[in-house]
Coordinates of C-alpha atoms in Angstrom, one line a residue:
M13 CA 11.0 -124.6 -33.3
T14 CA 7.6 -124.2 -34.6
D15 CA 4.6 -125.3 -32.9
P16 CA 2.1 -127.4 -34.9
A17 CA -0.8 -126.3 -33.1
D18 CA 0.0 -122.6 -33.6
P19 CA -0.8 -121.2 -37.0
T20 CA 1.2 -118.1 -36.3
T21 CA 4.5 -120.0 -36.0
Q22 CA 3.9 -122.1 -39.2
P23 CA 6.4 -121.3 -42.2
T24 CA 4.8 -119.4 -45.1
L25 CA 5.1 -121.7 -48.2
V26 CA 6.4 -120.2 -51.4
F27 CA 3.1 -121.0 -53.3
D28 CA 1.1 -118.9 -50.6
S29 CA 2.3 -115.7 -51.9
K30 CA 1.0 -116.6 -55.6
A31 CA -2.5 -117.6 -54.6
H32 CA -5.0 -114.8 -56.0
A33 CA -8.6 -114.5 -56.4
H34 CA -10.4 -115.4 -59.5
S35 CA -11.3 -112.2 -61.7
V36 CA -15.1 -112.0 -62.7
P37 CA -14.2 -113.2 -66.4
E38 CA -12.5 -116.2 -64.9
D39 CA -15.6 -117.0 -62.8
V40 CA -17.9 -116.5 -65.5
L41 CA -16.1 -118.7 -68.0
G42 CA -15.5 -121.3 -65.2
I43 CA -18.9 -121.4 -64.6
L44 CA -20.1 -121.7 -68.1
T45 CA -17.6 -124.5 -68.6
G46 CA -18.6 -126.4 -65.3
T47 CA -22.4 -126.1 -66.1
F48 CA -21.6 -127.1 -69.9
L49 CA -19.7 -130.2 -68.7
V50 CA -22.5 -131.1 -66.0
S51 CA -25.3 -130.9 -68.4
L52 CA -23.1 -132.8 -70.9
G53 CA -22.6 -135.6 -68.5
L54 CA -26.4 -135.7 -67.7
H55 CA -27.0 -136.0 -71.3
L56 CA -24.8 -139.0 -71.8
L57 CA -26.3 -140.8 -68.6
H58 CA -30.0 -140.2 -69.7
A59 CA -29.0 -141.5 -73.1
A60 CA -27.6 -144.6 -71.5
G61 CA -30.6 -145.2 -69.5
A62 CA -28.9 -144.6 -66.1
V63 CA -30.1 -143.7 -62.9
T64 CA -28.4 -140.6 -61.0
G65 CA -27.5 -139.7 -57.6
G66 CA -28.2 -136.3 -55.9
T67 CA -31.3 -134.4 -55.8
A68 CA -31.9 -134.9 -59.6
G69 CA -32.2 -138.8 -58.8
L70 CA -34.3 -138.3 -56.0
A71 CA -36.7 -136.2 -57.8
L72 CA -36.9 -139.1 -60.4
L73 CA -37.6 -141.5 -57.6
V74 CA -40.3 -139.2 -56.2
T75 CA -41.9 -138.9 -59.8
Y76 CA -42.4 -142.7 -60.0
A77 CA -44.3 -142.8 -56.8
T78 CA -46.3 -139.6 -57.2
G79 CA -46.6 -139.0 -60.7
W80 CA -45.5 -135.4 -60.4
G81 CA -43.1 -133.9 -62.9
V82 CA -39.4 -134.0 -62.5
P83 CA -39.0 -130.2 -62.9
V84 CA -41.4 -129.2 -60.4
L85 CA -39.9 -131.9 -57.9
F86 CA -36.5 -130.9 -58.7
F87 CA -37.4 -127.4 -57.5
L88 CA -39.1 -128.2 -54.6
I89 CA -36.5 -130.6 -53.4
N90 CA -33.9 -127.9 -54.0
V91 CA -35.6 -125.2 -51.9
P92 CA -34.5 -126.2 -48.5
F93 CA -31.0 -126.8 -49.8
A94 CA -30.9 -123.3 -51.1
L95 CA -32.2 -121.8 -47.8
L96 CA -29.3 -123.7 -46.2
A97 CA -26.6 -122.4 -48.8
L98 CA -28.0 -118.8 -48.1
W99 CA -27.7 -119.5 -44.2
K100 CA -24.2 -121.1 -44.1
R101 CA -22.5 -119.7 -47.2
G102 CA -24.2 -116.5 -48.0
W103 CA -25.7 -114.6 -50.8
S104 CA -22.8 -114.9 -53.2
F105 CA -22.7 -118.6 -53.3
T106 CA -26.5 -119.0 -53.3
L107 CA -26.9 -116.9 -56.1
R108 CA -24.0 -118.8 -57.9
T109 CA -25.9 -121.9 -57.3
I110 CA -29.2 -120.6 -58.9
V111 CA -27.4 -119.4 -62.0
C112 CA -25.7 -122.8 -62.2
I113 CA -28.9 -124.9 -62.2
A114 CA -30.5 -122.5 -64.6
L115 CA -27.4 -122.9 -66.9
V116 CA -27.3 -126.6 -66.6
S117 CA -31.2 -127.1 -67.5
G118 CA -30.4 -124.4 -70.5
F119 CA -27.4 -126.5 -71.9
A120 CA -29.6 -129.7 -71.5
V121 CA -31.9 -128.1 -74.2
V122 CA -28.8 -127.4 -76.4
H123 CA -27.6 -130.9 -76.1
D124 CA -30.9 -132.5 -77.0
T125 CA -31.0 -130.0 -80.0
F126 CA -27.5 -130.3 -81.4
F127 CA -26.3 -133.7 -80.1
P128 CA -29.2 -136.1 -80.3
I129 CA -28.1 -139.6 -79.0
T130 CA -30.2 -142.4 -80.3
D131 CA -27.9 -145.3 -79.3
L132 CA -25.2 -145.4 -76.5
Q133 CA -23.9 -148.7 -74.8
P134 CA -24.6 -148.3 -71.2
F135 CA -21.0 -149.2 -69.8
Y136 CA -19.5 -146.2 -71.9
G137 CA -22.5 -143.7 -71.3
I138 CA -22.7 -144.3 -67.5
L139 CA -18.8 -144.0 -66.9
A140 CA -17.9 -141.3 -69.3
G141 CA -21.1 -139.4 -68.3
N142 CA -20.2 -139.4 -64.5
L143 CA -16.5 -138.6 -65.2
V144 CA -17.5 -135.5 -67.5
A145 CA -20.0 -134.3 -64.8
G146 CA -17.6 -134.8 -62.0
V147 CA -15.0 -132.5 -63.7
G148 CA -17.7 -130.0 -64.3
V149 CA -18.9 -130.1 -60.5
L150 CA -15.2 -129.6 -59.7
I151 CA -14.8 -126.5 -61.9
L152 CA -18.0 -125.0 -60.3
F153 CA -16.7 -125.7 -56.7
R154 CA -13.5 -123.8 -57.6
H155 CA -15.5 -121.0 -58.8
R156 CA -17.6 -120.9 -55.6
G157 CA -20.6 -122.3 -57.1
S158 CA -22.7 -125.7 -57.3
V159 CA -25.5 -127.4 -58.8
G160 CA -27.4 -127.2 -55.7
G161 CA -28.9 -130.2 -53.4
F162 CA -26.4 -132.4 -51.7
N163 CA -23.5 -130.4 -53.1
V164 CA -24.5 -127.7 -50.7
V165 CA -24.4 -130.1 -47.5
G166 CA -21.1 -131.6 -48.8
L167 CA -19.3 -128.2 -48.8
I168 CA -20.7 -127.2 -45.7
I169 CA -19.5 -130.3 -43.9
Q170 CA -16.3 -129.9 -45.3
D171 CA -16.0 -126.3 -44.4
A172 CA -16.8 -127.2 -40.7
T173 CA -14.9 -130.7 -40.5
G174 CA -12.3 -131.0 -43.3
F175 CA -14.0 -134.2 -44.4
S176 CA -14.1 -134.2 -48.1
V177 CA -17.1 -133.1 -50.2
G178 CA -16.5 -136.0 -52.5
W179 CA -16.9 -138.5 -49.8
T180 CA -19.9 -137.0 -48.5
L181 CA -21.7 -136.9 -51.9
M182 CA -20.8 -140.4 -52.3
I183 CA -22.7 -141.3 -49.3
F184 CA -25.8 -139.5 -50.4
D185 CA -25.4 -140.9 -54.0
T186 CA -25.2 -144.4 -52.7
I187 CA -28.5 -144.0 -50.8
V188 CA -30.3 -142.5 -53.8
I189 CA -29.0 -145.3 -56.3
A190 CA -29.9 -147.8 -53.8
L191 CA -33.4 -146.6 -53.7
S192 CA -33.3 -147.0 -57.3
L193 CA -33.4 -150.7 -57.1
L194 CA -37.2 -150.3 -56.6
V195 CA -37.7 -148.8 -60.1
V196 CA -34.7 -149.8 -62.2
P197 CA -33.3 -153.3 -63.3
W198 CA -30.4 -154.2 -60.8
P199 CA -27.6 -154.4 -63.6
I200 CA -28.3 -150.8 -64.4
V201 CA -28.2 -149.8 -60.8
L202 CA -25.0 -151.7 -60.3
L203 CA -23.2 -150.0 -63.1
S204 CA -24.7 -146.6 -62.0
A205 CA -23.2 -147.2 -58.6
V206 CA -19.8 -147.6 -60.1
G207 CA -20.3 -144.5 -62.2
A208 CA -21.3 -142.4 -59.0
V209 CA -18.1 -143.7 -57.2
L210 CA -15.9 -142.5 -60.2
L211 CA -17.4 -139.1 -60.2
N212 CA -17.1 -138.7 -56.4
L213 CA -13.6 -139.9 -56.5
V214 CA -12.7 -137.0 -59.0
L215 CA -14.1 -134.6 -56.3
A216 CA -12.8 -136.5 -53.2
L217 CA -9.1 -136.7 -55.0
N218 CA -9.0 -133.0 -56.3
H219 CA -11.3 -130.8 -54.2
R220 CA -9.3 -130.9 -50.8
P221 CA -8.3 -128.0 -48.3
G222 CA -5.1 -126.5 -48.8
R223 CA -4.9 -128.4 -52.4
Y224 CA -6.1 -125.6 -54.7
L225 CA -4.6 -122.1 -54.8
G226 CA -7.3 -120.1 -56.5
H227 CA -10.2 -118.4 -54.3

């Protein structure tokens, strides 16, 4: 009889033997796809006039208070998270995260140039934007990357405790969006909160320990 507390006595699942690491081309394509979707989601959110969670939303709030530029604040806010990523998850994850942040910024320019949006209904824009961005972040997680900020904290907590990264990000996003009430009309904030829940549900329900076979 197997002992549930002893991993050496656990039966080997048939799927375990089929799990294998992503190849370099798969990682490259995965990171390009993930960053493209994240930037597209943010493009839709911006066009809808929505607030955002994460360090991007935090940078925006500080901009209103200080007058500093969003890119500068976004960089400064992400510095401690990058150091945390280097400490807890190593050079590979940290370098991938830096590359992902740069790609999201680059794709944002592409969207602004080739996909300008002059009128977007907020309800559709906020829900679609969060859904697309959530799928993009999920892809990045599965290729050992992230877009920095609270994503790093969420992954570290999941590694240490098993608590889903999606729920951790939802907590942080709720705090940031609640602070947005100071600068944004409450109907948009409420709708943005619903969108943040949708994004993080994508992660909470799909990025869980033991669920994904790729490495």
